PDB file of C-alpha atoms in Angstrom:
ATOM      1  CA  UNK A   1     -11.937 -29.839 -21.911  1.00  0.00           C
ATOM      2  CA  UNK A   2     -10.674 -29.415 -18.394  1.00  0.00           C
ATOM      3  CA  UNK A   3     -12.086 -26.032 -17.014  1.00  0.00           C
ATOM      4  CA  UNK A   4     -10.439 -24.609 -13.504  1.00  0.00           C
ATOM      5  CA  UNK A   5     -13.509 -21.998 -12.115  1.00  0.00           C
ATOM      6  CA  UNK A   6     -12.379 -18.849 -10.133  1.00  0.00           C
ATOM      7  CA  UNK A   7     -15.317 -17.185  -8.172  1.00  0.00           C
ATOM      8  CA  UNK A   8     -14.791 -13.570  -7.034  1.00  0.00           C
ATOM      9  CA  UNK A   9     -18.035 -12.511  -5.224  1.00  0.00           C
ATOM     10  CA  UNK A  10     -20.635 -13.908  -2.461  1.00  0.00           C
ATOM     11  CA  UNK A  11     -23.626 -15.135  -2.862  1.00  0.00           C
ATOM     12  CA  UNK A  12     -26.774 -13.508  -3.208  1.00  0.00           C
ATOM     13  CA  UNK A  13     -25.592  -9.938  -3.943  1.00  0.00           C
ATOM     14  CA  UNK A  14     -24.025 -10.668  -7.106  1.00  0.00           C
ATOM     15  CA  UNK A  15     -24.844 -13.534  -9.712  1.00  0.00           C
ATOM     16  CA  UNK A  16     -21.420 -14.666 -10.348  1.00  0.00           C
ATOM     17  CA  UNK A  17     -21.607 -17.624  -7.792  1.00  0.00           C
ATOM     18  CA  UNK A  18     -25.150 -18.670  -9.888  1.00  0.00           C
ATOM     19  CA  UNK A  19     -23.344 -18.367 -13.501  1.00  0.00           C
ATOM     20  CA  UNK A  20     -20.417 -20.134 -12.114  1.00  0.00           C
ATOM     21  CA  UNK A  21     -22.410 -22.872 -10.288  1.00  0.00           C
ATOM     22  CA  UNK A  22     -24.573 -23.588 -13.856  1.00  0.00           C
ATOM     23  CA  UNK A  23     -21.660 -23.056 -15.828  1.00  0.00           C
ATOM     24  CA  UNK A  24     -20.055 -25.752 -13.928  1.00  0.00           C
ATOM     25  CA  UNK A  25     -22.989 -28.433 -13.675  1.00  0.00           C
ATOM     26  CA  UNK A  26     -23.569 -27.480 -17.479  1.00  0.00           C
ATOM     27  CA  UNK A  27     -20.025 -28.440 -18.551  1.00  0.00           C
ATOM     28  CA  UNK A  28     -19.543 -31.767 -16.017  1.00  0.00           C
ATOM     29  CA  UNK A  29     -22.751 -32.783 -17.634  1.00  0.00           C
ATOM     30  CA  UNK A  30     -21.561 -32.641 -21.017  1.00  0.00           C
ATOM     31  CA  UNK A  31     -18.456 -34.481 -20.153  1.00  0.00           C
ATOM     32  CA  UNK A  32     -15.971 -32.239 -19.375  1.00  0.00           C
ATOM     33  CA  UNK A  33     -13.891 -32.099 -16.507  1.00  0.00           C
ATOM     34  CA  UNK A  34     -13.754 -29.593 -13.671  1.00  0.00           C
ATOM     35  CA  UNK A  35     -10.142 -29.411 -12.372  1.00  0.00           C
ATOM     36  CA  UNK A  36     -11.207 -27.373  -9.309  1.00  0.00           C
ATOM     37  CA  UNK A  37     -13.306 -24.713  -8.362  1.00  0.00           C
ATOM     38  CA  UNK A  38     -11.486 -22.020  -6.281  1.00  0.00           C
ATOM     39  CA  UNK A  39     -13.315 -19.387  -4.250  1.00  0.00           C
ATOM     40  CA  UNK A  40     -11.612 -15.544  -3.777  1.00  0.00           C
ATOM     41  CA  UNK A  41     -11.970 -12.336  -2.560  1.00  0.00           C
ATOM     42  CA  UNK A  42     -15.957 -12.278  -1.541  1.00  0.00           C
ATOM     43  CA  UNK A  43     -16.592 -15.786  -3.514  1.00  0.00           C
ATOM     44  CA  UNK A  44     -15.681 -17.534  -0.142  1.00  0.00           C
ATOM     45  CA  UNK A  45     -18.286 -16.445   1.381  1.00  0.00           C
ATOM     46  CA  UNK A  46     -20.224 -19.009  -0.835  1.00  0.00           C
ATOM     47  CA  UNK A  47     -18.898 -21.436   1.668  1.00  0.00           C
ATOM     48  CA  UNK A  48     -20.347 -20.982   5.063  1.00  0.00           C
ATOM     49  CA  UNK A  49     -22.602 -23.560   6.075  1.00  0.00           C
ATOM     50  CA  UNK A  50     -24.648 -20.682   8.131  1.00  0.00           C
ATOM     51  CA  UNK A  51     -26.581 -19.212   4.924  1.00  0.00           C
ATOM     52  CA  UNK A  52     -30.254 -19.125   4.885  1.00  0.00           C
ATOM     53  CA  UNK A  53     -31.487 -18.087   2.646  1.00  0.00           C
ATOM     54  CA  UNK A  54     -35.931 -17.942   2.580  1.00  0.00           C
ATOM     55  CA  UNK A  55     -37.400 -21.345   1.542  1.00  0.00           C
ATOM     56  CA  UNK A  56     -38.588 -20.066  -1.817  1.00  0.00           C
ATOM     57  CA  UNK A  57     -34.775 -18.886  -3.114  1.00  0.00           C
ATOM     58  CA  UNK A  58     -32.179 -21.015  -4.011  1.00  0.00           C
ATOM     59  CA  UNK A  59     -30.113 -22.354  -1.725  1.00  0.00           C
ATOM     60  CA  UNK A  60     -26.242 -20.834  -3.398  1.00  0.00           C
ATOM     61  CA  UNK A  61     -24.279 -23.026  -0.593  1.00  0.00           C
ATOM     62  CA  UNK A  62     -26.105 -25.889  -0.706  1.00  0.00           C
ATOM     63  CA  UNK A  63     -25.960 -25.920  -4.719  1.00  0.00           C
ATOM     64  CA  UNK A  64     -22.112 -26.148  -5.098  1.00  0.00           C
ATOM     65  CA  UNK A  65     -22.021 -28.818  -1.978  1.00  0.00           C
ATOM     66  CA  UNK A  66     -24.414 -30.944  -4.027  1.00  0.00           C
ATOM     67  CA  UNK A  67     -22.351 -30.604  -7.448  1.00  0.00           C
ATOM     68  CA  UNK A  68     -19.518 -31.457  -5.488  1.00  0.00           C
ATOM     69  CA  UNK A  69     -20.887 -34.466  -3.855  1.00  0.00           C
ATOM     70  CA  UNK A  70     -22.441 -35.781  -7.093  1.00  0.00           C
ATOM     71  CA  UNK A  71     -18.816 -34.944  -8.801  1.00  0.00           C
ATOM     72  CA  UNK A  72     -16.414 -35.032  -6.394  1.00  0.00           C
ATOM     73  CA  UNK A  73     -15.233 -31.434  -7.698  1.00  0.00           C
ATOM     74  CA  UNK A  74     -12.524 -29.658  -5.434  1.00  0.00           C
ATOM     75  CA  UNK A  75     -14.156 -26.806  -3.610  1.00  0.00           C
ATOM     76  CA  UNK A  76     -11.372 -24.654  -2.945  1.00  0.00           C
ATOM     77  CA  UNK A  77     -11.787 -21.379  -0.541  1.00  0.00           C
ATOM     78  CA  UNK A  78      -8.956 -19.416  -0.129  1.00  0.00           C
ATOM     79  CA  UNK A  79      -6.899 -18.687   3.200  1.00  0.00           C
ATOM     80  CA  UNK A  80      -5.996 -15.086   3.203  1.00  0.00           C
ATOM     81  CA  UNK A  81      -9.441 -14.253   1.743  1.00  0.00           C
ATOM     82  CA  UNK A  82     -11.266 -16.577   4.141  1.00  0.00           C
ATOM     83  CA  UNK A  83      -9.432 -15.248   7.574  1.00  0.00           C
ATOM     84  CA  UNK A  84     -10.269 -11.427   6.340  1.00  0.00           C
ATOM     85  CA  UNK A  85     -14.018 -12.605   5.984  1.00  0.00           C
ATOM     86  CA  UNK A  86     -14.788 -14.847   8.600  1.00  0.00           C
ATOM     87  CA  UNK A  87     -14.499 -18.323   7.003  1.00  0.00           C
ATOM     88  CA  UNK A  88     -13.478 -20.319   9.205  1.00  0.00           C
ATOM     89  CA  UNK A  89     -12.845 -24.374   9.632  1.00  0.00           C
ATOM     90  CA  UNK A  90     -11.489 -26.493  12.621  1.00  0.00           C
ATOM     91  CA  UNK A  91      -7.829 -25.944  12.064  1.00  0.00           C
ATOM     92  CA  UNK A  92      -8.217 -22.413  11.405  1.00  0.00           C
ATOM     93  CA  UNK A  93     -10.600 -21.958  14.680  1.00  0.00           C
ATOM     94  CA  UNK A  94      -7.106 -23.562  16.318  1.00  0.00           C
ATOM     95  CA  UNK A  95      -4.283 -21.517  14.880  1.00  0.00           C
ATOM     96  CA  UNK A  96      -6.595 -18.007  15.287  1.00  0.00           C
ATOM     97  CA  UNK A  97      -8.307 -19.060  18.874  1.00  0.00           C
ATOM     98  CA  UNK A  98     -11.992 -18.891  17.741  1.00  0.00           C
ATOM     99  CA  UNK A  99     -14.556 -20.609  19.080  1.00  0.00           C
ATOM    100  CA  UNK A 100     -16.584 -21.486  16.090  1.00  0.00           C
ATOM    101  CA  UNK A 101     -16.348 -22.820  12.579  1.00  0.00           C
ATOM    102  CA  UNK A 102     -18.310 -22.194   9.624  1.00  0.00           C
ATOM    103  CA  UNK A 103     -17.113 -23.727   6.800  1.00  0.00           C
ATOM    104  CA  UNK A 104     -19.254 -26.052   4.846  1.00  0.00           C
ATOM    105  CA  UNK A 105     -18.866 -29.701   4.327  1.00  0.00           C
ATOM    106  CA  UNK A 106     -17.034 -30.390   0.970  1.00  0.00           C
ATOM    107  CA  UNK A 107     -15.527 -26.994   0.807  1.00  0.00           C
ATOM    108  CA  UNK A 108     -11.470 -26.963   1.975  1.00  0.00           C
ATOM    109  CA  UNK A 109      -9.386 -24.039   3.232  1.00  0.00           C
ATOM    110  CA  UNK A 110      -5.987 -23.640   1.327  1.00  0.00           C
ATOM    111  CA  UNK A 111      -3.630 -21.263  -0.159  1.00  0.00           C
ATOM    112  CA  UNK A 112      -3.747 -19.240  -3.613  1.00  0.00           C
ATOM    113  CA  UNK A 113      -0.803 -22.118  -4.981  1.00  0.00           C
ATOM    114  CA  UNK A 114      -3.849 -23.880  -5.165  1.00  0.00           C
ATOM    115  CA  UNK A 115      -5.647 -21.075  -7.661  1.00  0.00           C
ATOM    116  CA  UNK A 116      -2.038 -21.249  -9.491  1.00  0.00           C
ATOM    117  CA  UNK A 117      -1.978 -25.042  -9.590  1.00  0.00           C
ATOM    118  CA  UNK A 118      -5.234 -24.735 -11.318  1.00  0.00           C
ATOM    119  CA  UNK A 119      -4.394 -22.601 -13.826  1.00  0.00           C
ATOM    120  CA  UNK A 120      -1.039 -24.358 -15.136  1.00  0.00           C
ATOM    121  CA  UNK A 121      -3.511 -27.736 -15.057  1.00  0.00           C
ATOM    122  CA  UNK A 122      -6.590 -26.338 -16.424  1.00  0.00           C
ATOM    123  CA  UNK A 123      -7.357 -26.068 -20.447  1.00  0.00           C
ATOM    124  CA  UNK A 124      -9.199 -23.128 -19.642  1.00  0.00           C
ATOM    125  CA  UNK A 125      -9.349 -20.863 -16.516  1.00  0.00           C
ATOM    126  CA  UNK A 126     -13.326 -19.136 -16.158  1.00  0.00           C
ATOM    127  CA  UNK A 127     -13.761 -16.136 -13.503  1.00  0.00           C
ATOM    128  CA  UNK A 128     -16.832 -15.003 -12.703  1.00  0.00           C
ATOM    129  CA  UNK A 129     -17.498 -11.911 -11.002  1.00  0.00           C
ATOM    130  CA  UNK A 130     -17.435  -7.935 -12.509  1.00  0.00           C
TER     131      UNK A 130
ATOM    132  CA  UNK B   1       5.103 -30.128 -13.839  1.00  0.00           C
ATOM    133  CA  UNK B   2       3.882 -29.175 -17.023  1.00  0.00           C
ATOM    134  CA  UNK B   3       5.682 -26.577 -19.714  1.00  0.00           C
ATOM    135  CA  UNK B   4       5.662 -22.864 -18.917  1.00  0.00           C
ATOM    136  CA  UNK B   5       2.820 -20.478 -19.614  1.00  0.00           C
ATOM    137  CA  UNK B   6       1.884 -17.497 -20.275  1.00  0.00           C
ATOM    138  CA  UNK B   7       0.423 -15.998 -17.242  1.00  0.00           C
ATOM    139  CA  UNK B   8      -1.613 -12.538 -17.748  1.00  0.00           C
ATOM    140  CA  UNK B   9      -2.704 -10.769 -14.976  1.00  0.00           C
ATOM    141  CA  UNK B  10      -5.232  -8.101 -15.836  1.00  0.00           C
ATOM    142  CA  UNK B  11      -5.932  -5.075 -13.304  1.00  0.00           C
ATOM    143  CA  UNK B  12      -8.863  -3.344 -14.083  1.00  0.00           C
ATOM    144  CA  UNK B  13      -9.593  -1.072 -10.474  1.00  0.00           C
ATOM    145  CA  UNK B  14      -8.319   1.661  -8.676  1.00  0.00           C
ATOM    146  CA  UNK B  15      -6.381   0.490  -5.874  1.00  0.00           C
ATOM    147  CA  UNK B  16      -8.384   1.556  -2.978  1.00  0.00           C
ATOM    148  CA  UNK B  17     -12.032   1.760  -2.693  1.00  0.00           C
ATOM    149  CA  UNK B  18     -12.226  -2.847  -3.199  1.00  0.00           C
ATOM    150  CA  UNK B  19     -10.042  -5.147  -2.665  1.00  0.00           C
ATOM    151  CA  UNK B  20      -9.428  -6.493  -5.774  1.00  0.00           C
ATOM    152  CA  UNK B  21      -6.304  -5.182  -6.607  1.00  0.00           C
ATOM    153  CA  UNK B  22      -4.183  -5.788  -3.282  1.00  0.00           C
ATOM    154  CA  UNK B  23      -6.080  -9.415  -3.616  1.00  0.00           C
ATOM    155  CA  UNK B  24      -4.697  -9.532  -7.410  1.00  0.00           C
ATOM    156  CA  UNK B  25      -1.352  -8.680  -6.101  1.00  0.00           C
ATOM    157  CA  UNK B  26      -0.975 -11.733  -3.615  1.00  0.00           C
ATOM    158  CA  UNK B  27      -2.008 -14.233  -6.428  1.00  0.00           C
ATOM    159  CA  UNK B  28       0.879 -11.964  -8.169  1.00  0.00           C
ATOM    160  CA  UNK B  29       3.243 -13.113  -5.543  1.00  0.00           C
ATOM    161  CA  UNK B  30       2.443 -16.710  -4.792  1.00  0.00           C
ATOM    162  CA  UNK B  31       2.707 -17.130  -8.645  1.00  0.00           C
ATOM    163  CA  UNK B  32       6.138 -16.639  -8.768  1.00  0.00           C
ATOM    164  CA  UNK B  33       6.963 -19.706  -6.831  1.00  0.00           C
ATOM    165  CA  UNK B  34       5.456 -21.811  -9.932  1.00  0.00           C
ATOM    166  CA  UNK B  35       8.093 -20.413 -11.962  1.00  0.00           C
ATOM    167  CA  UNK B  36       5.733 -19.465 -14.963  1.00  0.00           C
ATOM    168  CA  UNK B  37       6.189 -16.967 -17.730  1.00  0.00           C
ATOM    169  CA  UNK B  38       4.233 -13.417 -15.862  1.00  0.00           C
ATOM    170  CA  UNK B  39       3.153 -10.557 -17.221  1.00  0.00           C
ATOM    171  CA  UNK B  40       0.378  -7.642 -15.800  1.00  0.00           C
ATOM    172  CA  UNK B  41      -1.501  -5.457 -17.522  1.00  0.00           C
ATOM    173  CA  UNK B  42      -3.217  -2.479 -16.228  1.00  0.00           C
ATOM    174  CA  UNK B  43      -6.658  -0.837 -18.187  1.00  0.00           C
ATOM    175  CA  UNK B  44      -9.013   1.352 -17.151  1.00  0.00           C
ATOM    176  CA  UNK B  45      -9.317   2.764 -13.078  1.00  0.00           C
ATOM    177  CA  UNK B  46      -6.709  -0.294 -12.753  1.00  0.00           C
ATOM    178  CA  UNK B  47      -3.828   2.071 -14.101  1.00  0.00           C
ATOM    179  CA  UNK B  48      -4.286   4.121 -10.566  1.00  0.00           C
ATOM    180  CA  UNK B  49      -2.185   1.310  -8.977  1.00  0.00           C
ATOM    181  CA  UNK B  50       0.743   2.268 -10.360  1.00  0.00           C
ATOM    182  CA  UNK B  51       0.294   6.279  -9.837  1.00  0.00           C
ATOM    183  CA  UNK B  52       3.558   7.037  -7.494  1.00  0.00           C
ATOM    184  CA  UNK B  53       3.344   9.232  -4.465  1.00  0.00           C
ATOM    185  CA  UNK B  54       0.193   7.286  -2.877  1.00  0.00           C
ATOM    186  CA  UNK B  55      -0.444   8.249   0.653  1.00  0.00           C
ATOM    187  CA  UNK B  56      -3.350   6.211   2.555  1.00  0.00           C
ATOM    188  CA  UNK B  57      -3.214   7.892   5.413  1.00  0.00           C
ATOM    189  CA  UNK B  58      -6.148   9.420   5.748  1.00  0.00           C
ATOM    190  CA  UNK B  59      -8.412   6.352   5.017  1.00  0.00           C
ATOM    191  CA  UNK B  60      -6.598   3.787   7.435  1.00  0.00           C
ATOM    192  CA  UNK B  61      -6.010   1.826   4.402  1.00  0.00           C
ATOM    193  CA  UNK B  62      -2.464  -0.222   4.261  1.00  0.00           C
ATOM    194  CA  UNK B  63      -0.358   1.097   1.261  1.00  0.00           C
ATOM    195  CA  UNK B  64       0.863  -1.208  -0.409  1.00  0.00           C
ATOM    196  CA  UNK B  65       1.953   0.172  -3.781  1.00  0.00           C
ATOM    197  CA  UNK B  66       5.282   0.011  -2.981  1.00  0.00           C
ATOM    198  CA  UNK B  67       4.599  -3.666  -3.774  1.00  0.00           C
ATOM    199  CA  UNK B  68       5.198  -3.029  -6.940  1.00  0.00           C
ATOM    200  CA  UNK B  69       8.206  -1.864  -7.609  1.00  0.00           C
ATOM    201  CA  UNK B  70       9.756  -5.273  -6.433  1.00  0.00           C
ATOM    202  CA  UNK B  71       7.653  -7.330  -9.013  1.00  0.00           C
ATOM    203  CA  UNK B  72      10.856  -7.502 -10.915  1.00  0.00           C
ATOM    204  CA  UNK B  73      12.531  -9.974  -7.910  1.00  0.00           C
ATOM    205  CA  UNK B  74       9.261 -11.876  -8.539  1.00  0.00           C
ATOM    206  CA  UNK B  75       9.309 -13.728 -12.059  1.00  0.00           C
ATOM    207  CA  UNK B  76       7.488 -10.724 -13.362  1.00  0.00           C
ATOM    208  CA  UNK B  77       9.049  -9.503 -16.448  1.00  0.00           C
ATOM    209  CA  UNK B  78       6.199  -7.158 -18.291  1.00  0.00           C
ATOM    210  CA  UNK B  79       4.530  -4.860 -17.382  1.00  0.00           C
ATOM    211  CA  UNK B  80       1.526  -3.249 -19.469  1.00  0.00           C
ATOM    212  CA  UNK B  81      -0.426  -0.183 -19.228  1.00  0.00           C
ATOM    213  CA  UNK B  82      -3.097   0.725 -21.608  1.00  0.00           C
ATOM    214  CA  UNK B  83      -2.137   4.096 -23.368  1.00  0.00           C
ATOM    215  CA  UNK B  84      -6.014   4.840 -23.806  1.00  0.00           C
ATOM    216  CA  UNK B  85      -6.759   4.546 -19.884  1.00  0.00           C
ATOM    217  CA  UNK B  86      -3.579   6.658 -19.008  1.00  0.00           C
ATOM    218  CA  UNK B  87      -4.331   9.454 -20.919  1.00  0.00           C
ATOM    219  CA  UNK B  88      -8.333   9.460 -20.389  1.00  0.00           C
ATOM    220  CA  UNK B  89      -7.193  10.223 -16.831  1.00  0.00           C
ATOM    221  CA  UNK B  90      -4.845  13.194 -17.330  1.00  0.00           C
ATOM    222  CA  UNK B  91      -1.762  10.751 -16.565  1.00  0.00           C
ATOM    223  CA  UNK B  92       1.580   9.949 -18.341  1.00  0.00           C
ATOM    224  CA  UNK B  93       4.407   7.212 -17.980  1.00  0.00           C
ATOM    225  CA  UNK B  94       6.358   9.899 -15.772  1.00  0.00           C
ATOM    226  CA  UNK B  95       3.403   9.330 -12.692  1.00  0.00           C
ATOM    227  CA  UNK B  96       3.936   5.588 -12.900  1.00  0.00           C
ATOM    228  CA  UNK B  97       5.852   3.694 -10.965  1.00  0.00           C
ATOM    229  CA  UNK B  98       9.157   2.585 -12.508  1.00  0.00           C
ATOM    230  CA  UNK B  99       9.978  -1.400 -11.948  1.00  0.00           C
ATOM    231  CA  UNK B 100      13.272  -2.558 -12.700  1.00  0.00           C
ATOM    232  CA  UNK B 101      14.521  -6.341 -13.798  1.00  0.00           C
ATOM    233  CA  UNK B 102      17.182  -8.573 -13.026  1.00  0.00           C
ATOM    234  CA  UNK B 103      18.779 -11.970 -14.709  1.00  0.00           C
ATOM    235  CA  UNK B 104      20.160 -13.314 -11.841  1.00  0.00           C
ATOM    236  CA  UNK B 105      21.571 -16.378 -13.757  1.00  0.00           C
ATOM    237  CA  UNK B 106      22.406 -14.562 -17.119  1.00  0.00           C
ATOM    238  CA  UNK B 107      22.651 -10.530 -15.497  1.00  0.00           C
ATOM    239  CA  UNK B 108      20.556  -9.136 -18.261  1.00  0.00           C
ATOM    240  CA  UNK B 109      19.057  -5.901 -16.593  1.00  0.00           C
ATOM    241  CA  UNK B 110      16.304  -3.858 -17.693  1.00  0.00           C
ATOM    242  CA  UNK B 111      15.530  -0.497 -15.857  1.00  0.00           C
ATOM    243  CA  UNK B 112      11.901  -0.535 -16.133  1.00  0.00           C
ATOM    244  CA  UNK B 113       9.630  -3.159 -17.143  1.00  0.00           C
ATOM    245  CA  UNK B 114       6.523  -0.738 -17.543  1.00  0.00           C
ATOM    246  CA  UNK B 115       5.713  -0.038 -21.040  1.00  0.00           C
ATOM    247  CA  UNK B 116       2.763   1.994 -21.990  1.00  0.00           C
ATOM    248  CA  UNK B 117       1.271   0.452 -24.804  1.00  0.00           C
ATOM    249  CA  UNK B 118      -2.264   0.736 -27.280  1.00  0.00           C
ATOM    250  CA  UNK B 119      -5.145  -1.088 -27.268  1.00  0.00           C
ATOM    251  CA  UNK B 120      -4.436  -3.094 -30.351  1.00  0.00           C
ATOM    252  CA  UNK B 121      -1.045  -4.271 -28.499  1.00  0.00           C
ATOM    253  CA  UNK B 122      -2.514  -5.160 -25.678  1.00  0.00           C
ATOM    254  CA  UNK B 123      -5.779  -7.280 -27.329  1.00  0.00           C
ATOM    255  CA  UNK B 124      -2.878  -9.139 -28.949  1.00  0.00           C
ATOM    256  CA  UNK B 125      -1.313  -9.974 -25.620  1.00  0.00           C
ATOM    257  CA  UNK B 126      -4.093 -11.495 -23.981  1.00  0.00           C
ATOM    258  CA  UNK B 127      -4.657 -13.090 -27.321  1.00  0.00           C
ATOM    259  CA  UNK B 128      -1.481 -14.980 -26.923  1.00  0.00           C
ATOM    260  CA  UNK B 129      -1.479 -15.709 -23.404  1.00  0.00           C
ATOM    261  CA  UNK B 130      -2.593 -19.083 -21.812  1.00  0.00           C
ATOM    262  CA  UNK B 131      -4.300 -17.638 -18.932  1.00  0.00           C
ATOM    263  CA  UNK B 132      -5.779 -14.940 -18.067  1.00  0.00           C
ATOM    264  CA  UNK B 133      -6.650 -14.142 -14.285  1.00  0.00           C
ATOM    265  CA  UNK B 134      -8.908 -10.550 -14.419  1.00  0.00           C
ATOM    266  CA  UNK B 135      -9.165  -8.502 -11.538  1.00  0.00           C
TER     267      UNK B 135
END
C-alpha cells in the first residue's frame, strides 16, 4: 500500500511524531511504500537540526533523518507553518532577511499543494496528532 | 493526474484558543486548485467556527471566519455540521454561518451549502470518502 503521513505536533511534548516515525519504519519495512511524509502546524518543528535532546532520550530529529536516508522518503515541512514557527532553510533566511537557518538535512520547505499532492497519490492518508 | 476524490475535511476545535482550525482552513484553500471533489464537516468544539457574529478583538487574534462564507468560490460544495455537537452547545442552524454555491459553467445555485446533519449521516460520509484530513 502507498501510505502519505501527515504530522501535526512537535516533538517531545506530544507522541505523535514517535507513532508516526514507527508507524512509518514499520510499514517501509514490510514493503510498503511511503509517498511522503509532510510535517504541519507544530509537526515542523520535528525538523530543526538544533534539538537536543539528553543523551539517554531518543533523538525525534535525528530518527526521521535516518529513515529518510535509509529510504529516501520525502520529508516535507510546510511553508506557512514553518515561517510562523521559526523553521527556517537558506532560501527562506534570503526572502525573510534572517541570519540563520535551522532546518535539518533531508527535510525540504514547500507549500501545502504538496500535503494535497499526497493525498490524491497516496492509498491511504495517516495523521497523527490529537 | 489521477480521477477525482472525495476530499473530507474534518474540524473538530473551536476556532481560537489553537491553531488548528485557521491551519485546516489554508489546506481548505490550496485544495481547491487540485480541482477535487470537497466537502467539511464540523463535530464537536469544531462547530464554533461557523458561529456568526465573531469578534476577536479583544484577544489580538486575526478573524478570519469570514473565510468561510466564500468556501463556495472554492470547489467546496458541502458543508456538514454534526446535529449532536450543535445542540450540546445551546446552538441552532440560525447562528451558523450561511455559505452559498455557484455553477459557474452550468449556473446551478444553491443558497447555502451548510446542512446540519446526525451522527449516523455523517459516519456514512467519512465512510465513503477517500480521504480524510482531521483537524
Amino acid at each position: 500500500m502507498k501510505f502519505a503521513i501527515q504530522v501535526n505536533e512537535g516533538p517531545y511534548q506530544h507522541q505523535a511524531s514517535d507513532s508516526a516515525y514507527h508507524f512509518t519504519k514499520a510499514a517501509l519495512e514490510k514493503g510498503h511504500e511511503c509517498f511522503r511524509v509532510f510535517f504541519y502546524h507544530d509537526g515542523v518543528l520535528n525538523s530543526t537540526r538544533l534539538t537536543t535532546p539528553p543523551q539517554d532520550d531518543r533523538n525525534v530529529v535525528n530518527n526521521w533523518m535516518e529513515l529518510a536516508e535509509k529510504y529516501d522518503l520525502d520529508l516535507v515541512v510546510c511553508v506557512a507553518a514553518a515561517q510562523r514557527r521559526g523553521i527556517v532553510d537558506e532560501g527562506e533566511a534570503q526572502r525573510n532577511g534572517k541570519d540563520a537557518t535551522n532546518l535539518a538535512p533531508r527535510f525540504r520547505i514547500s507549500g501545502l499543494g504538496q500535503l494535497v499532492e499526497a493525498a490524491i497519490q497516496c492509498d491511504k492518508l495517516v495523521v497523527f496528532g490529537d | 493526474m489521477s480521477d477525482k476524490k472525495q476530499f473530507m475535511f474534518l474540524n473538530r476545535r473551536a476556532p481560537y484558543g489553537t491553531i488548528y482550525a485557521w491551519e485546516s482552513l489554508e489546506v481548505v484553500l490550496i485544495a481547491a486548485a487540485f480541482e477535487q471533489a470537497v466537502s467539511l464537516a464540523f463535530v464537536d468544539d469544531g462547530v464554533y467556527q461557523l458561529v456568526t457574529g465573531q469578534d476577536t478583538s479583544g484577544i489580538g487574534m486575526k478573524n478570519f471566519s469570514p473565510t468561510y462564507k466564500t468556501l463556495g468560490d472554492y470547489e467546496v460544495r458541502h458543508i456538514y455540521v454534526d446535529k449532536d455537537s450543535l445542540e450540546s452547545r445551546g446552538l441552532t442552524q440560525d447562528d451558523l454561518q450561511v455559505v452559498p454555491w455557484e455553477d459557474w459553467e452550468t449556473e446551478e445555485t444553491v443558497d447555502n451549502i451548510v446542512e446540519v446533519v446526525d451522527s449516523a449521516k455523517l459516519a456514512e460520509l467519512l465512510e465513503a470518502s477517500d480521504v480524510v484530513f482531521s483537524f
